[in-house]
């Protein structure tokens, strides 16, 4: 990297929200052609840094240099003018406009024929068949996420800031997404790749920066190992060893949750759950794992009452609930943890305390609130803070408070740890495990084999809407390869 000039330099950036120091004098630089991976635990300041570089937040102190010139962005429009774009995990698109109109709006231009052509060519080059005249409301989440990336790429940006944008993509599309980003850097673009996933960072990064409570606590070159990054992120690896992996023997006979020959159709009338049967006893923790898009989400939503069952039966402690409203299922002791806290898991306009009150449907004492916040390690720990002001991972932690208010009869959780850093993920898995040990029947639906392998007593693999095989052994870890094979080529 001799003699090369960085595209962007961040100099001693400082940002406070109330009493919370989000960034405490952060400096870094990103060179052309380089992917700088930015790591840090939930709430460490990653997204705040991204938003400052994109002109969404203004720093309290410090400055940015672009091409060696001191620059102040007071809006994203100014950042975009200098070639800086942000792609985050919430696609920024207007639903009732077409793809083309969205891109035009984003670029502050008109949806001209030229733009249409350019957009079509870009999409084709990336191997994507999306009609640019389609209304964005007709697109899937995945398609929206790609359009969000494409609308930045079409301008030939200088710096692409990618803030956990691949988090919700199914595996294959995620690889494609990451590949597009790598190619962008290979052609000379700069990338700031934000993630709390260490392996993903190592896969993507040319250089690494670790943030902790707003401070840069580590700068590493390519070749750095997982342990070094982990220690920088969390201060230790202790949380890994406190996690016990001991599925216990189940003594209950009857099933708390039974699903019989369930069929659920997707928006296009195709079966997304196709004749699924499964039973979960009290005290059992059963996982269903599969690559995203194979029906786990729809299965969870049908059990929760958020999606219509076309055929089959769902039983909760011998009561049929197949067509019962979601609220009745909750009253009967079923708790559903959705994957995406922003859209489904919490009410974003409310405070942490108000959300917990909603979950518990009754008054919640200050002591209980504080205990929940401590247990879930929600940061900052003020219960009267608006949830929208928390970091993504901390919002997911709030959504998990619903698990700690009672001992639910049945828990169904879909990818409940997706936005969590490794330590909070471990904590959440041990909460699910403890619930099973205290008598809940737990069904964990997941795309992440790491999430399910260590804690399940039984594991099913879901492919194209069917559970194609169950694995049952005290040592599921020894079956990892077989499980992965079934997931990929059933
Ligand atoms: N608009 C805001 N108002 C108040 N506090 C905020 C705001 N934005 C961020 N914060 C606080 O700043 C800190 C850093 O948050 P940030 O979103 O940057 O974390 P993060 O590293 O992106 O975490 P995650 O991995 O969970 O996404 C957190 O304590 C958060 O609560
Ligand atoms: Mg974030």
Short mmCIF file of C-alpha atoms and ligand atoms in Angstrom, two decimals:
data_model
loop_
_atom_site.label_atom_id
_atom_site.label_comp_id
_atom_site.label_asym_id
_atom_site.label_seq_id
_atom_site.Cartn_x
_atom_site.Cartn_y
_atom_site.Cartn_z
CA UNK A 1 0.00 0.00 0.00
CA UNK A 2 3.06 2.21 -0.37
CA UNK A 3 2.52 5.78 -1.47
CA UNK A 4 -1.15 5.20 -2.02
CA UNK A 5 -3.49 7.83 -0.69
CA UNK A 6 -6.54 6.83 1.27
CA UNK A 7 -9.88 7.69 -0.31
CA UNK A 8 -11.31 8.58 3.04
CA UNK A 9 -9.84 9.45 6.41
CA UNK A 10 -11.82 9.62 9.60
CA UNK A 11 -10.06 11.78 12.17
CA UNK A 12 -10.86 11.67 15.90
CA UNK A 13 -14.62 11.38 15.45
CA UNK A 14 -16.59 11.75 18.65
CA UNK A 15 -20.36 11.27 19.00
CA UNK A 16 -22.54 11.27 22.09
CA UNK A 17 -26.27 10.53 22.45
CA UNK A 18 -27.42 11.87 25.81
CA UNK A 19 -25.10 10.13 28.27
CA UNK A 20 -24.11 7.43 25.81
CA UNK A 21 -20.74 7.84 24.13
CA UNK A 22 -21.30 6.08 20.81
CA UNK A 23 -17.93 7.02 19.30
CA UNK A 24 -15.03 8.10 21.44
CA UNK A 25 -12.44 9.59 19.13
CA UNK A 26 -12.40 7.13 16.24
CA UNK A 27 -9.78 7.46 13.52
CA UNK A 28 -9.29 5.25 10.50
CA UNK A 29 -8.63 5.40 6.80
CA UNK A 30 -9.82 3.39 3.83
CA UNK A 31 -7.79 3.01 0.67
CA UNK A 32 -9.05 2.50 -2.88
CA UNK A 33 -9.47 -1.18 -3.69
CA UNK A 34 -9.62 -2.14 -0.04
CA UNK A 35 -12.29 -3.79 2.09
CA UNK A 36 -11.99 -2.54 5.64
CA UNK A 37 -13.95 -4.82 7.96
CA UNK A 38 -15.36 -3.05 11.00
CA UNK A 39 -16.21 -5.36 13.88
CA UNK A 40 -17.61 -4.84 17.34
CA UNK A 41 -20.17 -6.18 19.77
CA UNK A 42 -23.79 -4.99 19.68
CA UNK A 43 -23.90 -1.29 20.53
CA UNK A 44 -20.17 -0.69 19.99
CA UNK A 45 -20.77 2.19 17.56
CA UNK A 46 -20.50 0.56 14.12
CA UNK A 47 -23.76 1.88 12.66
CA UNK A 48 -23.19 5.30 14.19
CA UNK A 49 -19.86 5.50 12.37
CA UNK A 50 -21.56 4.44 9.13
CA UNK A 51 -24.24 7.08 9.54
CA UNK A 52 -21.67 9.82 10.12
CA UNK A 53 -19.78 8.87 6.97
CA UNK A 54 -23.08 8.94 5.07
CA UNK A 55 -24.13 12.35 6.37
CA UNK A 56 -27.02 11.05 8.47
CA UNK A 57 -25.44 12.06 11.78
CA UNK A 58 -23.18 14.97 12.45
CA UNK A 59 -20.14 14.30 14.65
CA UNK A 60 -19.74 16.25 17.90
CA UNK A 61 -16.02 16.49 17.28
CA UNK A 62 -13.57 15.35 14.64
CA UNK A 63 -13.73 15.48 10.87
CA UNK A 64 -13.60 13.50 7.67
CA UNK A 65 -11.19 13.92 4.78
CA UNK A 66 -12.22 12.79 1.31
CA UNK A 67 -9.40 12.69 -1.22
CA UNK A 68 -7.31 14.62 1.29
CA UNK A 69 -9.85 17.45 1.60
CA UNK A 70 -11.55 18.14 4.92
CA UNK A 71 -15.24 17.59 4.37
CA UNK A 72 -18.40 18.05 6.38
CA UNK A 73 -21.52 16.20 5.32
CA UNK A 74 -24.78 17.63 6.52
CA UNK A 75 -26.94 15.24 4.49
CA UNK A 76 -26.72 11.95 2.61
CA UNK A 77 -27.12 13.94 -0.62
CA UNK A 78 -23.71 15.52 0.05
CA UNK A 79 -22.13 12.18 0.86
CA UNK A 80 -23.59 10.68 -2.32
CA UNK A 81 -22.17 13.58 -4.30
CA UNK A 82 -18.74 12.58 -3.10
CA UNK A 83 -19.35 8.96 -4.07
CA UNK A 84 -20.20 7.57 -0.63
CA UNK A 85 -23.14 5.21 -0.30
CA UNK A 86 -24.62 3.25 2.57
CA UNK A 87 -26.40 -0.09 2.24
CA UNK A 88 -27.88 -1.31 5.49
CA UNK A 89 -30.12 -4.17 6.56
CA UNK A 90 -33.30 -2.18 6.02
CA UNK A 91 -33.63 -1.58 2.28
CA UNK A 92 -34.38 2.10 1.79
CA UNK A 93 -37.07 1.91 -0.89
CA UNK A 94 -40.51 3.43 -1.36
CA UNK A 95 -42.97 0.56 -1.63
CA UNK A 96 -45.54 2.11 -3.92
CA UNK A 97 -43.06 3.27 -6.52
CA UNK A 98 -41.46 1.12 -9.21
CA UNK A 99 -37.87 -0.09 -9.03
CA UNK A 100 -36.88 2.46 -11.67
CA UNK A 101 -38.68 5.32 -9.91
CA UNK A 102 -36.95 4.38 -6.68
CA UNK A 103 -33.53 4.46 -8.26
CA UNK A 104 -34.32 7.81 -9.90
CA UNK A 105 -35.53 9.22 -6.59
CA UNK A 106 -32.39 8.01 -4.87
CA UNK A 107 -30.18 9.59 -7.51
CA UNK A 108 -32.25 12.76 -7.56
CA UNK A 109 -32.89 12.47 -11.28
CA UNK A 110 -35.83 11.50 -13.51
CA UNK A 111 -36.77 7.92 -14.42
CA UNK A 112 -35.53 8.48 -17.97
CA UNK A 113 -35.00 5.94 -20.70
CA UNK A 114 -31.25 6.25 -20.22
CA UNK A 115 -31.49 5.47 -16.56
CA UNK A 116 -33.76 2.53 -17.29
CA UNK A 117 -31.26 1.14 -19.77
CA UNK A 118 -28.37 1.62 -17.35
CA UNK A 119 -30.31 -0.05 -14.55
CA UNK A 120 -31.24 -2.98 -16.75
CA UNK A 121 -27.66 -3.44 -17.87
CA UNK A 122 -26.39 -3.29 -14.29
CA UNK A 123 -28.97 -5.84 -13.18
CA UNK A 124 -28.14 -8.12 -16.08
CA UNK A 125 -24.39 -7.88 -15.38
CA UNK A 126 -25.10 -8.96 -11.84
CA UNK A 127 -27.19 -11.86 -13.07
CA UNK A 128 -30.49 -10.56 -11.74
CA UNK A 129 -33.77 -10.82 -13.55
CA UNK A 130 -35.90 -8.12 -12.00
CA UNK A 131 -38.32 -6.11 -14.14
CA UNK A 132 -37.50 -2.48 -13.33
CA UNK A 133 -41.12 -1.39 -13.88
CA UNK A 134 -42.36 -3.63 -11.09
CA UNK A 135 -43.76 -1.96 -8.00
CA UNK A 136 -41.36 -2.37 -5.12
CA UNK A 137 -44.22 -3.71 -2.96
CA UNK A 138 -44.25 -6.82 -5.19
CA UNK A 139 -40.59 -7.60 -4.45
CA UNK A 140 -39.40 -10.04 -1.82
CA UNK A 141 -37.14 -8.83 0.97
CA UNK A 142 -34.20 -10.41 -0.82
CA UNK A 143 -34.94 -8.65 -4.09
CA UNK A 144 -35.30 -5.35 -2.26
CA UNK A 145 -31.92 -5.84 -0.60
CA UNK A 146 -30.27 -6.40 -3.98
CA UNK A 147 -32.01 -3.37 -5.50
CA UNK A 148 -30.71 -1.34 -2.59
CA UNK A 149 -27.17 -2.43 -3.43
CA UNK A 150 -27.69 -1.94 -7.17
CA UNK A 151 -29.00 1.60 -6.75
CA UNK A 152 -25.67 2.45 -5.11
CA UNK A 153 -23.52 0.50 -7.58
CA UNK A 154 -25.11 2.07 -10.64
CA UNK A 155 -23.47 5.38 -9.78
CA UNK A 156 -19.97 3.91 -9.69
CA UNK A 157 -19.42 4.93 -6.10
CA UNK A 158 -16.04 5.48 -4.49
CA UNK A 159 -16.94 4.11 -1.06
CA UNK A 160 -19.59 1.55 -0.31
CA UNK A 161 -20.52 1.24 3.35
CA UNK A 162 -22.19 -2.11 3.94
CA UNK A 163 -23.78 -2.24 7.39
CA UNK A 164 -24.87 -5.82 8.14
CA UNK A 165 -26.72 -5.74 4.82
CA UNK A 166 -26.27 -9.45 4.11
CA UNK A 167 -27.68 -10.53 7.48
CA UNK A 168 -31.08 -11.63 6.25
CA UNK A 169 -30.14 -13.03 2.88
CA UNK A 170 -30.39 -16.77 2.28
CA UNK A 171 -27.00 -18.43 2.01
CA UNK A 172 -26.63 -18.64 -1.73
CA UNK A 173 -27.82 -15.10 -2.35
CA UNK A 174 -25.62 -13.93 0.45
CA UNK A 175 -22.59 -15.39 -1.30
CA UNK A 176 -23.64 -13.62 -4.47
CA UNK A 177 -24.11 -10.36 -2.58
CA UNK A 178 -20.68 -10.67 -0.98
CA UNK A 179 -19.16 -11.54 -4.31
CA UNK A 180 -20.55 -8.37 -5.88
CA UNK A 181 -18.96 -6.36 -3.08
CA UNK A 182 -15.60 -8.10 -3.49
CA UNK A 183 -15.66 -7.43 -7.24
CA UNK A 184 -16.44 -3.79 -6.58
CA UNK A 185 -13.32 -3.55 -4.41
CA UNK A 186 -11.25 -5.51 -6.91
CA UNK A 187 -12.08 -2.83 -9.48
CA UNK A 188 -10.70 -0.16 -7.18
CA UNK A 189 -13.68 0.76 -5.00
CA UNK A 190 -13.37 1.24 -1.23
CA UNK A 191 -15.58 -0.77 1.08
CA UNK A 192 -16.36 -0.43 4.74
CA UNK A 193 -17.78 -3.82 5.64
CA UNK A 194 -19.57 -3.75 8.98
CA UNK A 195 -20.40 -6.98 10.79
CA UNK A 196 -20.31 -8.61 14.20
CA UNK A 197 -19.66 -11.99 12.60
CA UNK A 198 -15.98 -12.77 12.92
CA UNK A 199 -15.78 -15.45 10.24
CA UNK A 200 -17.64 -13.30 7.76
CA UNK A 201 -15.27 -10.41 8.47
CA UNK A 202 -12.24 -12.63 7.94
CA UNK A 203 -13.76 -13.87 4.69
CA UNK A 204 -14.36 -10.34 3.42
CA UNK A 205 -11.75 -8.06 4.94
CA UNK A 206 -8.35 -6.88 3.75
CA UNK A 207 -7.89 -5.06 7.04
CA UNK A 208 -9.82 -5.11 10.31
CA UNK A 209 -10.84 -2.59 12.90
CA UNK A 210 -12.52 -3.55 16.15
CA UNK A 211 -14.70 -1.08 18.04
CA UNK A 212 -15.61 -1.46 21.67
CA UNK A 213 -17.89 1.01 23.44
CA UNK A 214 -16.95 3.62 20.87
CA UNK A 215 -13.18 3.11 21.01
CA UNK A 216 -10.95 1.53 18.39
CA UNK A 217 -9.47 -1.36 20.39
CA UNK A 218 -7.78 -3.27 17.61
CA UNK A 219 -6.43 -2.82 14.10
CA UNK A 220 -5.41 -6.01 12.31
CA UNK A 221 -3.99 -7.04 8.99
CA UNK A 222 -5.06 -9.95 6.79
CA UNK A 223 -4.20 -13.29 8.38
CA UNK A 224 -5.49 -12.36 11.85
CA UNK A 225 -7.16 -15.30 13.64
CA UNK A 226 -10.60 -15.62 15.19
CA UNK A 227 -9.35 -15.65 18.78
CA UNK A 228 -7.46 -12.38 18.42
CA UNK A 229 -10.51 -10.63 17.01
CA UNK A 230 -12.79 -12.21 19.62
CA UNK A 231 -10.59 -11.02 22.48
CA UNK A 232 -10.56 -7.51 21.07
CA UNK A 233 -14.35 -7.51 20.65
CA UNK A 234 -15.34 -8.89 24.03
CA UNK A 235 -12.28 -8.62 26.23
CA UNK A 236 -12.26 -12.39 26.72
CA UNK A 237 -13.63 -15.64 25.42
CA UNK A 238 -15.03 -16.63 28.77
CA UNK A 239 -18.65 -16.59 27.65
CA UNK A 240 -17.92 -19.50 25.34
CA UNK A 241 -16.88 -21.80 28.15
CA UNK A 242 -19.78 -20.95 30.45
CA UNK A 243 -22.17 -22.38 27.89
CA UNK A 244 -23.16 -25.93 28.78
CA UNK A 245 -24.15 -28.35 26.12
CA UNK A 246 -26.00 -31.08 27.91
CA UNK A 247 -29.34 -32.12 26.51
CA UNK A 248 -31.15 -33.95 29.27
CA UNK A 249 -33.45 -36.96 29.14
CA UNK A 250 -37.09 -36.16 28.55
CA UNK A 251 -39.56 -37.87 30.84
CA UNK A 252 -42.87 -36.26 29.80
CA UNK A 253 -45.10 -38.44 27.71
CA UNK A 254 -47.64 -36.14 26.11
CA UNK A 255 -46.92 -33.58 23.45
CA UNK A 256 -47.16 -29.88 24.26
CA UNK A 257 -47.06 -29.00 20.57
CA UNK A 258 -48.17 -31.21 17.71
CA UNK A 259 -48.16 -30.37 14.07
CA UNK A 260 -49.92 -32.87 11.83
CA UNK A 261 -49.64 -32.90 8.05
CA UNK A 262 -49.46 -29.13 7.90
CA UNK A 263 -49.65 -27.40 4.53
CA UNK A 264 -49.12 -23.66 4.20
CA UNK A 265 -49.21 -21.78 0.91
CA UNK A 266 -47.00 -18.83 0.07
CA UNK A 267 -48.11 -15.58 -1.61
CA UNK A 268 -47.98 -17.26 -5.01
CA UNK A 269 -50.10 -20.23 -4.00
CA UNK A 270 -47.20 -22.65 -3.81
CA UNK A 271 -46.79 -24.81 -0.71
CA UNK A 272 -44.02 -23.35 1.45
CA UNK A 273 -44.79 -25.88 4.17
CA UNK A 274 -45.61 -29.16 2.54
CA UNK A 275 -47.05 -31.87 4.74
CA UNK A 276 -45.02 -31.29 7.89
CA UNK A 277 -45.61 -33.31 11.03
CA UNK A 278 -43.68 -32.91 14.27
CA UNK A 279 -44.19 -33.20 18.01
CA UNK A 280 -42.49 -31.40 20.87
CA UNK A 281 -42.80 -32.54 24.49
CA UNK A 282 -42.43 -30.36 27.54
CA UNK A 283 -38.77 -30.18 28.38
CA UNK A 284 -37.70 -30.84 24.85
CA UNK A 285 -35.76 -28.49 22.59
CA UNK A 286 -36.22 -29.46 18.98
CA UNK A 287 -34.62 -27.62 16.10
CA UNK A 288 -35.61 -27.45 12.50
CA UNK A 289 -32.73 -26.28 10.39
CA UNK A 290 -32.60 -25.53 6.69
CA UNK A 291 -31.29 -23.04 4.21
CA UNK A 292 -33.40 -19.87 4.23
CA UNK A 293 -36.43 -20.05 2.00
CA UNK A 294 -37.17 -23.70 2.69
CA UNK A 295 -40.25 -23.10 4.82
CA UNK A 296 -38.99 -22.69 8.40
CA UNK A 297 -40.30 -19.13 8.61
CA UNK A 298 -43.72 -20.08 7.27
CA UNK A 299 -43.89 -23.06 9.61
CA UNK A 300 -43.20 -20.82 12.59
CA UNK A 301 -45.71 -18.22 11.47
CA UNK A 302 -48.42 -20.82 10.91
CA UNK A 303 -47.89 -22.23 14.41
CA UNK A 304 -48.01 -18.69 15.82
CA UNK A 305 -51.21 -17.86 13.92
CA UNK A 306 -49.61 -15.24 11.71
CA UNK A 307 -50.11 -17.27 8.55
CA UNK A 308 -53.04 -19.39 7.41
CA UNK A 309 -52.80 -23.16 7.55
CA UNK A 310 -54.30 -24.57 4.33
CA UNK A 311 -54.49 -28.13 5.58
CA UNK A 312 -53.45 -30.20 8.57
CA UNK A 313 -53.75 -29.63 12.31
CA UNK A 314 -51.86 -27.75 15.00
CA UNK A 315 -52.43 -28.86 18.59
CA UNK A 316 -51.37 -27.10 21.78
CA UNK A 317 -51.65 -29.38 24.80
CA UNK A 318 -54.43 -31.37 23.14
CA UNK A 319 -56.38 -28.27 22.13
CA UNK A 320 -56.69 -27.70 18.43
CA UNK A 321 -55.47 -24.20 17.50
CA UNK A 322 -55.11 -24.63 13.73
CA UNK A 323 -57.38 -21.67 12.97
CA UNK A 324 -57.33 -19.86 16.32
CA UNK A 325 -56.31 -16.20 16.29
CA UNK A 326 -52.75 -15.44 17.36
CA UNK A 327 -53.96 -13.73 20.54
CA UNK A 328 -55.74 -16.88 21.67
CA UNK A 329 -52.60 -18.95 21.11
CA UNK A 330 -50.67 -16.50 23.29
CA UNK A 331 -53.31 -16.85 26.02
CA UNK A 332 -52.94 -20.61 25.81
CA UNK A 333 -49.23 -20.31 26.56
CA UNK A 334 -47.55 -20.14 23.17
CA UNK A 335 -44.82 -17.60 22.64
CA UNK A 336 -43.45 -16.84 19.19
CA UNK A 337 -40.13 -15.09 18.71
CA UNK A 338 -39.88 -13.64 15.20
CA UNK A 339 -36.56 -13.27 13.40
CA UNK A 340 -36.75 -9.64 12.49
CA UNK A 341 -37.16 -7.43 15.52
CA UNK A 342 -37.60 -4.26 13.45
CA UNK A 343 -40.61 -5.45 11.54
CA UNK A 344 -42.17 -7.94 13.91
CA UNK A 345 -40.43 -8.23 17.24
CA UNK A 346 -40.91 -4.89 18.96
CA UNK A 347 -43.03 -1.75 18.63
CA UNK A 348 -40.41 0.71 17.40
CA UNK A 349 -42.14 3.89 18.58
CA UNK A 350 -42.30 2.71 22.20
CA UNK A 351 -39.82 2.53 25.03
CA UNK A 352 -38.21 -0.65 26.30
CA UNK A 353 -40.55 -0.54 29.32
CA UNK A 354 -43.64 -0.13 27.14
CA UNK A 355 -42.60 -3.03 24.95
CA UNK A 356 -42.10 -5.30 27.93
CA UNK A 357 -45.52 -4.25 29.20
CA UNK A 358 -47.00 -5.24 25.84
CA UNK A 359 -45.33 -8.65 26.02
CA UNK A 360 -46.52 -9.31 29.56
CA UNK A 361 -49.97 -7.74 29.02
CA UNK A 362 -49.89 -6.36 32.54
CA UNK A 363 -48.04 -3.93 34.75
CA UNK A 364 -44.31 -4.54 35.03
CA UNK A 365 -42.43 -3.41 38.12
CA UNK A 366 -39.25 -1.39 37.86
CA UNK A 367 -37.38 -4.21 39.59
CA UNK A 368 -38.52 -6.72 37.00
CA UNK A 369 -37.61 -4.35 34.17
CA UNK A 370 -34.13 -3.82 35.54
CA UNK A 371 -33.67 -7.54 36.07
CA UNK A 372 -34.73 -8.30 32.48
CA UNK A 373 -32.43 -5.64 31.05
CA UNK A 374 -29.56 -6.99 33.10
CA UNK A 375 -30.26 -10.58 32.17
CA UNK A 376 -30.47 -9.80 28.46
CA UNK A 377 -27.57 -7.35 28.68
CA UNK A 378 -29.52 -4.58 26.93
CA UNK A 379 -27.29 -1.54 26.42
CA UNK A 380 -27.86 1.23 27.37
CA UNK A 381 -29.76 -0.13 30.36
CA UNK A 382 -32.29 2.70 30.69
CA UNK A 383 -35.79 1.13 30.36
CA UNK A 384 -37.36 4.46 29.35
CA UNK A 385 -35.31 4.84 26.21
CA UNK A 386 -37.18 4.59 22.92
CA UNK A 387 -36.42 1.23 21.31
CA UNK A 388 -35.64 2.97 18.02
CA UNK A 389 -32.60 4.52 19.69
CA UNK A 390 -31.01 1.17 20.49
CA UNK A 391 -28.55 -0.59 18.21
CA UNK A 392 -29.91 -3.41 16.04
CA UNK A 393 -28.64 -6.20 18.27
CA UNK A 394 -29.99 -4.51 21.37
CA UNK A 395 -33.43 -4.22 19.75
CA UNK A 396 -33.35 -7.96 19.19
CA UNK A 397 -32.46 -8.45 22.86
CA UNK A 398 -35.56 -6.43 23.85
CA UNK A 399 -37.67 -8.65 21.62
CA UNK A 400 -36.37 -11.65 23.60
CA UNK A 401 -37.72 -10.24 26.87
CA UNK A 402 -41.00 -11.99 26.02
CA UNK A 403 -39.25 -15.26 26.86
CA UNK A 404 -38.43 -14.26 30.41
CA UNK A 405 -41.80 -13.10 31.73
CA UNK A 406 -43.32 -16.53 32.31
CA UNK A 407 -42.38 -20.12 31.77
CA UNK A 408 -44.26 -20.51 28.51
CA UNK A 409 -45.80 -23.87 27.67
CA UNK A 410 -44.51 -23.67 24.13
CA UNK A 411 -41.84 -21.46 22.61
CA UNK A 412 -41.40 -21.19 18.86
CA UNK A 413 -38.41 -19.10 17.83
CA UNK A 414 -37.28 -18.32 14.30
CA UNK A 415 -33.62 -17.27 13.98
CA UNK A 416 -33.76 -15.43 17.30
CA UNK A 417 -30.04 -14.68 17.39
CA UNK A 418 -29.46 -13.40 13.90
CA UNK A 419 -28.53 -9.85 14.85
CA UNK A 420 -26.74 -10.76 18.04
CA UNK A 421 -23.02 -10.76 18.59
CA UNK A 422 -21.40 -14.00 19.65
CA UNK A 423 -21.69 -13.35 23.37
CA UNK A 424 -25.38 -12.38 23.27
CA UNK A 425 -26.07 -15.30 20.98
CA UNK A 426 -24.56 -17.69 23.52
CA UNK A 427 -26.63 -16.04 26.24
CA UNK A 428 -29.84 -16.40 24.23
CA UNK A 429 -29.23 -20.04 23.47
CA UNK A 430 -28.70 -20.73 27.14
CA UNK A 431 -32.00 -18.97 27.91
CA UNK A 432 -33.80 -21.25 25.46
CA UNK A 433 -32.06 -24.24 26.94
CA UNK A 434 -33.05 -23.21 30.45
CA UNK A 435 -36.67 -22.75 29.39
CA UNK A 436 -36.71 -26.31 28.12
CA UNK A 437 -35.14 -27.49 31.36
CA UNK A 438 -37.90 -25.75 33.30
CA UNK A 439 -40.59 -27.49 31.29
CA UNK A 440 -41.27 -25.45 28.18
CA UNK A 441 -41.53 -27.23 24.86
CA UNK A 442 -39.12 -25.34 22.61
CA UNK A 443 -39.12 -25.39 18.82
CA UNK A 444 -36.16 -23.53 17.33
CA UNK A 445 -36.41 -22.80 13.60
CA UNK A 446 -33.13 -21.77 12.08
CA UNK A 447 -30.84 -21.37 9.13
CA UNK A 448 -27.76 -21.43 11.25
CA UNK A 449 -26.38 -24.82 12.07
CA UNK A 450 -24.13 -23.29 14.75
CA UNK A 451 -27.18 -21.96 16.50
CA UNK A 452 -28.95 -25.29 16.80
CA UNK A 453 -26.31 -27.97 16.97
CA UNK A 454 -25.24 -27.64 20.57
CA UNK A 455 -28.56 -27.23 22.27
CA UNK A 456 -31.10 -29.45 20.50
CA UNK A 457 -32.29 -32.80 21.75
CA UNK A 458 -33.57 -33.60 18.27
CA UNK A 459 -32.98 -31.89 14.97
CA UNK A 460 -34.99 -31.96 11.75
CA UNK A 461 -33.75 -30.76 8.40
CA UNK A 462 -36.22 -28.87 6.25
CA UNK A 463 -35.89 -28.77 2.47
CA UNK A 464 -38.51 -27.40 0.04
CA UNK A 465 -41.18 -27.27 2.70
CA UNK A 466 -40.67 -30.79 3.98
CA UNK A 467 -38.81 -32.15 6.96
CA UNK A 468 -36.71 -34.64 5.08
CA UNK A 469 -34.86 -36.17 8.00
CA UNK A 470 -34.68 -36.12 11.78
CA UNK A 471 -31.42 -36.59 13.65
CA UNK A 472 -31.62 -37.78 17.21
CA UNK A 473 -28.54 -38.41 19.27
CA UNK A 474 -27.02 -36.91 22.40
CA UNK A 475 -24.08 -35.93 20.24
CA UNK A 476 -25.52 -34.02 17.30
CA UNK A 477 -22.17 -32.38 16.73
CA UNK A 478 -20.84 -35.65 15.38
CA UNK A 479 -23.59 -35.53 12.72
CA UNK A 480 -22.73 -32.05 11.51
CA UNK A 481 -21.47 -33.15 8.11
CA UNK A 482 -24.47 -35.37 7.47
CA UNK A 483 -26.83 -32.60 8.51
CA UNK A 484 -25.16 -30.14 6.17
CA UNK A 485 -25.31 -32.64 3.33
CA UNK A 486 -29.02 -33.17 3.82
CA UNK A 487 -29.58 -29.40 3.96
CA UNK A 488 -27.90 -28.93 0.62
CA UNK A 489 -28.91 -31.99 -1.38
CA UNK A 490 -31.86 -33.69 0.16
N1 LIG B 1 -30.32 7.95 17.37
C1 LIG B 1 -29.82 7.53 18.55
N2 LIG B 1 -30.26 8.04 19.72
C2 LIG B 1 -29.77 7.63 20.89
N3 LIG B 1 -28.81 6.69 21.03
C3 LIG B 1 -28.32 6.14 19.90
C4 LIG B 1 -28.80 6.52 18.61
N4 LIG B 1 -28.12 5.81 17.68
C5 LIG B 1 -27.28 5.00 18.36
N5 LIG B 1 -27.38 5.21 19.69
C6 LIG B 1 -26.60 4.55 20.74
O1 LIG B 1 -25.23 4.53 20.36
C7 LIG B 1 -24.60 3.30 20.70
C8 LIG B 1 -24.00 2.68 19.46
O2 LIG B 1 -25.03 2.22 18.61
P1 LIG B 1 -24.78 1.60 17.16
O3 LIG B 1 -26.10 1.47 16.52
O4 LIG B 1 -23.75 2.43 16.49
O5 LIG B 1 -24.17 0.17 17.55
P2 LIG B 1 -23.74 -1.04 16.58
O6 LIG B 1 -22.29 -1.28 16.84
O7 LIG B 1 -24.16 -0.74 15.20
O8 LIG B 1 -24.54 -2.27 17.21
P3 LIG B 1 -25.32 -3.55 16.50
O9 LIG B 1 -24.31 -4.63 16.29
O10 LIG B 1 -26.29 -3.98 17.55
O11 LIG B 1 -25.97 -3.05 15.25
C9 LIG B 1 -25.68 2.45 21.34
O12 LIG B 1 -25.56 2.54 22.72
C10 LIG B 1 -26.99 3.09 20.88
O13 LIG B 1 -28.00 2.88 21.80
MG1 LIG B 2 -25.58 -1.63 13.90
#
